[in-house]
XYZ file of C-alpha atoms in Angstrom:
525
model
C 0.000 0.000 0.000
C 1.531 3.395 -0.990
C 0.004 6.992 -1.566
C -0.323 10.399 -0.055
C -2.264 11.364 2.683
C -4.224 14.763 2.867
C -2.281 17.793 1.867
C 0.380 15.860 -0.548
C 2.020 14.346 2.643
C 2.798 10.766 1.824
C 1.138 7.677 3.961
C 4.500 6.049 4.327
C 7.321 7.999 5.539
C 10.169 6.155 3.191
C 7.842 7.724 0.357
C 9.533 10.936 0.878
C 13.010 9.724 -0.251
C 11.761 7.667 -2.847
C 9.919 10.612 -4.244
C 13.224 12.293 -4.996
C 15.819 9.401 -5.586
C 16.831 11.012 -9.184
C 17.185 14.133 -7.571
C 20.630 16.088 -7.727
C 19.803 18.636 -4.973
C 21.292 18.375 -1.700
C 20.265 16.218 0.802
C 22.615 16.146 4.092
C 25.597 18.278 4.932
C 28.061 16.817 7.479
C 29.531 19.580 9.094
C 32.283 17.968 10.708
C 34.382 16.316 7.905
C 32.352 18.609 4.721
C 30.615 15.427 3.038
C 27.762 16.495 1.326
C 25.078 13.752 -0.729
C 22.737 14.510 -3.022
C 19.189 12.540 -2.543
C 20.161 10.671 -5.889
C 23.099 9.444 -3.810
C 21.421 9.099 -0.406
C 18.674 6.600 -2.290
C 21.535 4.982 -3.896
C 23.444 4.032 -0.116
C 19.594 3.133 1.311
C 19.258 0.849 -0.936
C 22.661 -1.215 -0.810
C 22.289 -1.237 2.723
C 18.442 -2.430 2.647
C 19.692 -5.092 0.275
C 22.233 -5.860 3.288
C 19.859 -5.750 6.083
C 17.167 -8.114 3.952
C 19.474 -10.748 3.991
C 20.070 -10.575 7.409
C 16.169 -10.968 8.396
C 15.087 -7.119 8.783
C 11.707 -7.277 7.085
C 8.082 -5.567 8.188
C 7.760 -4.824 11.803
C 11.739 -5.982 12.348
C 13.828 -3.505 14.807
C 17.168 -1.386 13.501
C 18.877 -0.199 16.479
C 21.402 2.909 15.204
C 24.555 2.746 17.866
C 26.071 5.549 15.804
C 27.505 8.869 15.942
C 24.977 11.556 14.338
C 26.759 10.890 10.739
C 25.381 10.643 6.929
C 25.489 7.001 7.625
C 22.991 6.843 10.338
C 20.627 9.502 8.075
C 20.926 6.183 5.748
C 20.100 3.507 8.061
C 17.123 5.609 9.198
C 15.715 5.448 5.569
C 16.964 1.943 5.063
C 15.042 0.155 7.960
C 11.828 2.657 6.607
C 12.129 1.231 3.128
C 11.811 -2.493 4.452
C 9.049 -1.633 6.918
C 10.959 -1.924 10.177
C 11.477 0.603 12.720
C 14.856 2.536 13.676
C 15.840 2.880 17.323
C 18.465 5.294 17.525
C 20.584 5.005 20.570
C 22.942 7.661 22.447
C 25.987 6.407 22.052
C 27.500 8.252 24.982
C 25.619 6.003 27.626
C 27.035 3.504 29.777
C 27.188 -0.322 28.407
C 24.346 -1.434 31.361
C 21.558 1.308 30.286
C 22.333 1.035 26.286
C 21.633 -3.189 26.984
C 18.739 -2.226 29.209
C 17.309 0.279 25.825
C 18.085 -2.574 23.773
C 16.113 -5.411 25.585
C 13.537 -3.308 25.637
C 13.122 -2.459 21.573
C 14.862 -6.366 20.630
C 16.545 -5.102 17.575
C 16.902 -7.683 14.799
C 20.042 -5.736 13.475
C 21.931 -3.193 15.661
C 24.251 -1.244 13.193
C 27.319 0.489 15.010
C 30.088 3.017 14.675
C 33.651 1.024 15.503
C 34.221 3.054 18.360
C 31.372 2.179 20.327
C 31.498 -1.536 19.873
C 32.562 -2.413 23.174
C 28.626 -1.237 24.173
C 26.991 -4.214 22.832
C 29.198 -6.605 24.480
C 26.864 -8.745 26.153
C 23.940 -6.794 25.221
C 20.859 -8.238 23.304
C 21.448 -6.261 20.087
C 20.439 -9.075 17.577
C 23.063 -9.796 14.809
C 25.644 -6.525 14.839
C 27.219 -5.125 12.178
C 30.156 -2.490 12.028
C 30.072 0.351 9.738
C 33.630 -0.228 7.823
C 34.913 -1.613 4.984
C 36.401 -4.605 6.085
C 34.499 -8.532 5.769
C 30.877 -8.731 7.030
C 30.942 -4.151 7.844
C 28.705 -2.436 6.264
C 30.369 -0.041 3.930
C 28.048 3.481 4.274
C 29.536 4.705 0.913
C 28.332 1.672 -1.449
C 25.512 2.203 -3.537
C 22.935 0.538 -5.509
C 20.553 1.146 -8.405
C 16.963 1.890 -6.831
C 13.862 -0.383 -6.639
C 10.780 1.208 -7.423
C 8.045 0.279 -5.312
C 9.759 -1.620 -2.688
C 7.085 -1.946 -0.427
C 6.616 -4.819 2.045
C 3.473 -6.662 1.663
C 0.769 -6.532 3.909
C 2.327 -2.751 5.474
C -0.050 -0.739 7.078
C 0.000 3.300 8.114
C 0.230 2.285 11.858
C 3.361 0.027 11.619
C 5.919 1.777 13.528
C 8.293 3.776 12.100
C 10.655 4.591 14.886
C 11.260 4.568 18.786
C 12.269 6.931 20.491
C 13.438 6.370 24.223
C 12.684 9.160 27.212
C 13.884 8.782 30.917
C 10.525 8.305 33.078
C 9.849 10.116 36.512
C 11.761 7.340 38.198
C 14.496 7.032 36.074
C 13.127 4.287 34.174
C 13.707 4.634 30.196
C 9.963 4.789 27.834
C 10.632 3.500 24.200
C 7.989 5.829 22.586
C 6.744 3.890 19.630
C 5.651 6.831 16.939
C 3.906 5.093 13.722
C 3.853 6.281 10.357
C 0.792 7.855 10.643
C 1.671 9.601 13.694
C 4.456 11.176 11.546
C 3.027 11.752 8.328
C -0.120 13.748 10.370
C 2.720 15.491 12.329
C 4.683 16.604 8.894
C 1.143 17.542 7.285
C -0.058 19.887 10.209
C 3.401 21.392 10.872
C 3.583 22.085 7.035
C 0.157 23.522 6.584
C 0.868 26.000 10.057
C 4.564 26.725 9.318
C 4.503 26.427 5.018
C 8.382 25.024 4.487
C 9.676 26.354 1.233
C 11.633 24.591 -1.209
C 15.540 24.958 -0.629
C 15.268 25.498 2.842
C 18.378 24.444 4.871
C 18.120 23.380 8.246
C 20.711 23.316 10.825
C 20.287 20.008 13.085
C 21.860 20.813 16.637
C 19.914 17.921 18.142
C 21.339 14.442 18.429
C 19.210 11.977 16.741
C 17.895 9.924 19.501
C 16.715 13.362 20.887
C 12.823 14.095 19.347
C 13.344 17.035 18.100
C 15.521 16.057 15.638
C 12.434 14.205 13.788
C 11.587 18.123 12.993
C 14.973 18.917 11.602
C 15.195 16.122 9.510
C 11.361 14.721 8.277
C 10.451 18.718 7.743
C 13.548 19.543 5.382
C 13.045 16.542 3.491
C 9.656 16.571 2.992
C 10.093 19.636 0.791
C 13.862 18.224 -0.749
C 16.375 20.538 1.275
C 18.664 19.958 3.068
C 19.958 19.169 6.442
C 23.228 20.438 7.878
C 24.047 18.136 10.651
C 25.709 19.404 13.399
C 28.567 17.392 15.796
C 27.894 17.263 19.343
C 27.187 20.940 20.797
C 30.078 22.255 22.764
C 29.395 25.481 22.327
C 27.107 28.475 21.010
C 29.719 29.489 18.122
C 29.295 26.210 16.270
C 25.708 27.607 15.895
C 26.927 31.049 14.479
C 29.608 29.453 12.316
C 27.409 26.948 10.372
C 24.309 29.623 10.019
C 27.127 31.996 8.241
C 29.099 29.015 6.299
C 25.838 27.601 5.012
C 23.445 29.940 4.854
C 21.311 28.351 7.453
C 17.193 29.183 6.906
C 16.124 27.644 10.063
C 17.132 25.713 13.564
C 15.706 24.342 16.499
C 16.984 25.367 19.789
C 15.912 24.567 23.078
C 16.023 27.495 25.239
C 19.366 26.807 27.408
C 20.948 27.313 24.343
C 18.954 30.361 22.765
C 19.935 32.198 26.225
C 23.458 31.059 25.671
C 23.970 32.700 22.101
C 21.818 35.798 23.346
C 24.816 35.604 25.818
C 27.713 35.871 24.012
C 26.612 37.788 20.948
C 29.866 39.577 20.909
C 30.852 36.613 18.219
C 27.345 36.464 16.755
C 27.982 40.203 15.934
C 31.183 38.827 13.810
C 29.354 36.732 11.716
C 26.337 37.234 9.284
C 23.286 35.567 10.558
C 20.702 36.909 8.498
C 19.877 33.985 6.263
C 17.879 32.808 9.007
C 13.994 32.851 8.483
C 12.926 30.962 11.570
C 13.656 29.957 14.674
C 11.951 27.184 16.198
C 12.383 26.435 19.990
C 10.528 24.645 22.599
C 10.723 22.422 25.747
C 11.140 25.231 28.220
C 10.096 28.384 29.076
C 11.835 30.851 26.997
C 11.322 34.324 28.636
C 10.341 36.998 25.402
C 13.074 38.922 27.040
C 15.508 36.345 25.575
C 13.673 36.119 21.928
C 13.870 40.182 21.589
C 17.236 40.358 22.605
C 18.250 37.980 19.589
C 15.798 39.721 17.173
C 18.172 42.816 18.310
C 20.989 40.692 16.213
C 18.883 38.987 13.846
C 15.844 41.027 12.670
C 13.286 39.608 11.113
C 12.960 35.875 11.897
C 9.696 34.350 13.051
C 9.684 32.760 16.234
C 8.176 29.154 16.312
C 7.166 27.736 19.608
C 6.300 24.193 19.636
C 4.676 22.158 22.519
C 4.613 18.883 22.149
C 6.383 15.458 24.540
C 7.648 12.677 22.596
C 4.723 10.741 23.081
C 2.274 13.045 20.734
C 5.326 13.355 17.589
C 7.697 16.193 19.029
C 5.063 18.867 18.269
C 0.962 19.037 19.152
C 0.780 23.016 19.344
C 2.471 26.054 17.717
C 2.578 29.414 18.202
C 4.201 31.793 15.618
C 5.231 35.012 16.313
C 6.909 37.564 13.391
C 6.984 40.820 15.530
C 8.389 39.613 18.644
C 9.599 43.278 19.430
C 5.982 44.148 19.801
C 4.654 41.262 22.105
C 3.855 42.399 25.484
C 4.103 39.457 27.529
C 6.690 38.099 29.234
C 6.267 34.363 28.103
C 4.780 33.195 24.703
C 1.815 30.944 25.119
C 2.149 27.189 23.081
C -0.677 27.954 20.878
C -3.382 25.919 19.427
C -3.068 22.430 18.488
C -2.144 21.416 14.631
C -4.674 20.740 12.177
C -4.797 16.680 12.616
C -4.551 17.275 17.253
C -7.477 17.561 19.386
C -6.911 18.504 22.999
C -8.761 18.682 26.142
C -8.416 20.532 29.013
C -9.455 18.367 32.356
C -9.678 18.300 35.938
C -8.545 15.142 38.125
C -11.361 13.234 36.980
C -10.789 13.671 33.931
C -13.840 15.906 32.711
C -13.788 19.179 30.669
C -13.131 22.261 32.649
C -13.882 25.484 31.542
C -12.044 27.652 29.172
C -9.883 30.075 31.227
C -9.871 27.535 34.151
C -6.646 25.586 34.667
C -6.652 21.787 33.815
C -4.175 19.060 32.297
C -4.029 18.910 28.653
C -4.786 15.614 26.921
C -4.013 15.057 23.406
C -5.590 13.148 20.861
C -6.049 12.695 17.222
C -3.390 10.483 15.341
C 0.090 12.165 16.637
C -0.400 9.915 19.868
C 2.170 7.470 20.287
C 1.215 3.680 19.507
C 2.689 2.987 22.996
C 5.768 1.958 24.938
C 7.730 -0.333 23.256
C 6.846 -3.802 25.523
C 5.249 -2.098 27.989
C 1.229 -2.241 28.096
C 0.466 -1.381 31.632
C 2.395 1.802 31.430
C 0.898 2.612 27.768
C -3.022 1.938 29.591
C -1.416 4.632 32.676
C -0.460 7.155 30.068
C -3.342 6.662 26.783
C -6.559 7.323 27.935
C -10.589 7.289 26.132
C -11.750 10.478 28.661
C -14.771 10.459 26.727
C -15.362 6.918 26.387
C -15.331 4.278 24.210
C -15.214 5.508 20.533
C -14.204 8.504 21.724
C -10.884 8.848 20.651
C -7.761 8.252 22.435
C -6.110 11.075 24.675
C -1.881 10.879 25.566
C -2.000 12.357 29.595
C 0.555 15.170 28.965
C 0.378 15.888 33.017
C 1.070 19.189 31.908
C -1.062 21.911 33.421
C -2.904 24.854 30.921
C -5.549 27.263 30.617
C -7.092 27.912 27.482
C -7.361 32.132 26.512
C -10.226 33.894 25.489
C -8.700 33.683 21.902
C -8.003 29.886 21.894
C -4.472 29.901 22.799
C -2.843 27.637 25.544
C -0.801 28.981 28.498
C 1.355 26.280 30.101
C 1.504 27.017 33.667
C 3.755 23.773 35.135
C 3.668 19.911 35.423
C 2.021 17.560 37.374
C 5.139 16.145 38.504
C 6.844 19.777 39.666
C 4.126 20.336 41.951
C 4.991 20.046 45.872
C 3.596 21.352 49.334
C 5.138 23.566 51.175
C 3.518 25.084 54.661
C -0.034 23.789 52.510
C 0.552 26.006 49.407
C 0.707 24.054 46.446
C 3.764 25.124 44.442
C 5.346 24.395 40.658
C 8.515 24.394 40.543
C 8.368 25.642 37.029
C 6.231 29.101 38.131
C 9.709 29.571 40.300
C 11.673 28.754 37.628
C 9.579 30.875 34.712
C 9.838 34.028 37.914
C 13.268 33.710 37.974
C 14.040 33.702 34.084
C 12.302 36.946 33.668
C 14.421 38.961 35.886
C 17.016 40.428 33.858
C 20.621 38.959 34.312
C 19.420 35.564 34.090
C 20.967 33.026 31.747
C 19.201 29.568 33.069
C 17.910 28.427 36.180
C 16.744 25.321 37.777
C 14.498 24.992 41.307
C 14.574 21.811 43.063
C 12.799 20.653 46.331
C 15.231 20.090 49.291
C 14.593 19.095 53.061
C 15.763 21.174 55.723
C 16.438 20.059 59.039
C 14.936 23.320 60.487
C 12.262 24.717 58.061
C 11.237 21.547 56.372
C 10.397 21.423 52.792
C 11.866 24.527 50.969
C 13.191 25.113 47.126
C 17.109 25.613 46.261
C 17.681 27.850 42.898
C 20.186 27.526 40.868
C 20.914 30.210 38.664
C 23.330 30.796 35.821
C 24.268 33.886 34.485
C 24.401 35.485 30.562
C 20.868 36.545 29.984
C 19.729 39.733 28.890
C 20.140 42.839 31.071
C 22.604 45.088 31.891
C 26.231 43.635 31.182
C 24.587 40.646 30.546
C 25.625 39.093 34.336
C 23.275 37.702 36.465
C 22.321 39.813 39.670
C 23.650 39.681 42.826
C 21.233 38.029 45.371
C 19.707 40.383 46.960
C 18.820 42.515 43.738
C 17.549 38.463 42.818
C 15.580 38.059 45.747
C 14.083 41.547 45.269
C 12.761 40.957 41.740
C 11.422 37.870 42.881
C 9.242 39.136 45.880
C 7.759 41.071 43.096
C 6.803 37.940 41.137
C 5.986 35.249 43.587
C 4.030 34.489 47.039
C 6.265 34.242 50.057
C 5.914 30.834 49.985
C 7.068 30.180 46.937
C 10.331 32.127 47.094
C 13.604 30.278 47.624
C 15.201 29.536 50.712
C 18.735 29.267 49.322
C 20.420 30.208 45.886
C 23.296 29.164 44.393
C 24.888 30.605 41.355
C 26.770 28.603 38.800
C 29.520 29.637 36.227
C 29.671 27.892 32.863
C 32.204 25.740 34.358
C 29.882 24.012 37.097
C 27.433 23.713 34.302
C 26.621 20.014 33.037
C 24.349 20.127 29.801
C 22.373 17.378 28.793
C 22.263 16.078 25.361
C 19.652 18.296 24.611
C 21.279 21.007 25.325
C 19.304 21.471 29.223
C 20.532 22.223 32.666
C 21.020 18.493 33.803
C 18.252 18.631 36.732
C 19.245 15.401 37.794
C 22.564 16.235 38.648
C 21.744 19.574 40.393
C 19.101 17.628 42.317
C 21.878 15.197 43.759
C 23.992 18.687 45.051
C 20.913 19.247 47.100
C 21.487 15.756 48.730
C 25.032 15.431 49.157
């Protein structure tokens, strides 16, 4: 079964590639050795290696698990395991051997491809047969190339076989494989297109790593439309952003906010370099104070701002909000918009029944971006997918994110279920604090945790890291901190100790976030 879905978005996702295999424009830019491939070329290496991974038993509903650096090669074994109807699993290679086995028991890959250097992972681990990209006996060579099949489907395929997993650290620690099908991603590519319009040539700078969701933007959106995707190495730091927007004439990116406060920081290089190729800027996954967004508008007029809500569970993004004249916007935080054309949300109380608009709730979302499940784990999919209105109904993903809904439509995110704590019998989110706190001037980042004291009880410890927007672009001292935030917040809800950070104490997840964890453990010794 092949075709296009509403709005010239194909059913299957592999549809998009083969749609443009004769194609000589580019498709992928590796930034860190210069290799470039046209699509021509890029259907060319699918295909050798699907020829490769047939004979080894990948077939429909079979599991590729990608132990690779982010690399041309893994862009190819994405659109390999699509083409034979399996799913990809890509896997951050920078975990320890114990929790990659632990990912890789839980998605039971038929084929695990890997990069040499991270062999040693799989040792032991249930990763199915392996095979090393090389060039040596039994590796898979990533530059070899083969004529194209037309119309390669697998029999019997359907629009909700999976297409990929996508793992998340739970609450507890414990890792979700977030199985997105191809419907979920072709409904995602069709709303996202119809809100945002992607124009022909656009060229996209990837900063995430590919296990991370919101490279499925980066990547499915610039191919949809046949540009191309720069991929960027591991993030070190903000001037790899500002080089590769100059050197390639970058259209748009995806940021999360960390790093959008970092460049905003240390615009004395962006101010070096030519940024204004850029159209959009897409962002999302914390609060990003408006502050922050008109500060880089100050550098780079012109862009439109593209907030995305959206977990991993609902296909990166269920709501947008665009903005073009951020320089006008009065408020201090954008709102995450209305849901894309294909979403339906709720809002709900506890019970799980409508609440009034402009009352606060937690936002369900439906329609056919929600997840298939957790890979191999049904009680946790029943915990988390929900029929709120019945059966027939529809079924709802349980963001436990809390919203109101504005008198024009728009959602406000106000904090999760899972920040929420008691202190003295106020109920407080720990991500009100931390939204307070980014809005003072000075700011760069912060992160609010809940910490016992022997004397006062419960209380909340801020971190706070400097290089946001304000004068000289330092953070404030603590009273001047303390003063702002008595102006914002409750008593209650105001920190009982703050700590500041330097770039050096910082530890940045592969997202590019504060690592939470880790500042959690300071507060614990």
């Amino acid at each position: 079964m092949s075709g296009r879905a509403e709005g010239g978005v194909p059913v299957y996702a592999d549809e998009i590639l083969e749609a443009r295999s004769t194609s000589e424009a580019t498709a992928v830019v590796a930034l860190d050795t210069g290799e470039t491939v046209s699509y021509r070329t890029l259907a060319r290496r699918t295909e050798a290696l699907t020829g490769l991974l047939a004979a080894l038993g990948v077939g429909r509903s079979s599991t590729v698990a990608l132990v690779m650096d982010k690399s041309i090669a893994s862009v190819t074994a994405m659109w390999a395991a699509l083409r034979l109807g399996a799913r990809y699993v890509p896997v951050d290679e920078s975990l320890p051997a114990a929790r990659v086995a632990l990912l890789l028991a839980r998605c039971e890959p038929t084929v695990t491809l890997v990069h040499p250097g991270h062999r040693a992972l799989l040792d032991g681990a249930p990763a199915g047969r392996v095979v090393t990209v090389g060039d040596g006996p039994g590796e898979w060579d990533p530059g070899a190339e083969s004529a194209p099949r037309p119309g390669a489907d697998p029999a019997g395929r359907d629009p909700d076989d999976a297409a990929y997993v996508v793992f998340t650290s739970g609450s507890t620690g414990s890792p979700k494989g977030v199985v997105i099908s191809h419907r979920a991603l072709c409904a995602f590519l069709s709303g996202a297109q119809e809100t945002v319009g992607f124009e022909e040539g656009m060229r996209f700078l990837n900063v995430a790593p590919l296990f991370f969701d919101a490279s499925v933007v980066d990547l499915w959106s610039t191919f949809l439309v046949g540009g191309s995707v720069h991929l960027l190495p591991r993030l070190r730091m903000p001037t790899q952003i500002t080089r590769a927007v100059e050197e390639w004439r970058i259209t748009d990116t995806l940021l999360v906010p960390s790093v959008i406060r970092m460049l905003v920081g240390r615009f004395s290089d962006a101010a070096r370099r030519d940024l204004g190729s850029l159209r959009r800027l897409w962002f999302g996954g914390e609060s990003c104070p408006v502050a922050v967004l008109r500060a880089f508008a100050e550098r780079v007029p012109g862009l439109t701002y593209v907030h995305g809500y959206g977990p991993t569970e609902t296909t990166h993004s269920a709501t947008l909000f665009l903005v073009d004249d951020i320089a006008g916007y009065e408020e201090e935080f954008l709102p995450i918009g209305g849901p894309l054309p294909s979403v339906d949300v709720l809002v709900v109380d506890d019970a799980l029944r409508p609440v009034p608009d402009g009352a606060t709730g937690e936002l369900l979302i439906g329609g056919p971006q929600v997840m298939t499940g957790y890979c191999g784990e049904p009680a946790r999919t029943a915990a988390a997918v929900v029929e709120p209105l019945g059966p027939g109904g529809g079924r709802y993903y349980r963001s436990g994110d809390y919203v109101r809904r504005r008198a024009d439509g728009a959602l406000v995110f106000l904090g999760r279920r899972d920040d929420a704590l008691k202190i003295n019998g106020n109920l407080v989110h720990l991500s009100e604090v931390e939204a307070a706190t980014l809005a003072v001037p000075g700011v760069g980042d912060c992160c609010a945790v809940p910490e016992e004291h022997a004397l006062t009880g419960r209380a909340i410890t801020l971190f706070v890291l400097g290089g946001g927007p304000g004068p000289g672009d330092g953070p404030p001292g603590e009273p001047e901190l303390r003063h702002a935030l008595a102006l914002r917040l409750p008593d209650y809800m105001l920190p009982a100790r703050i700590t500041f950070l330097t770039d050096e104490d910082v530890n940045l997840t592969p997202s590019g976030k504060l690592d939470r964890r880790r500042l959690r453990a300071l507060t614990t010794g």
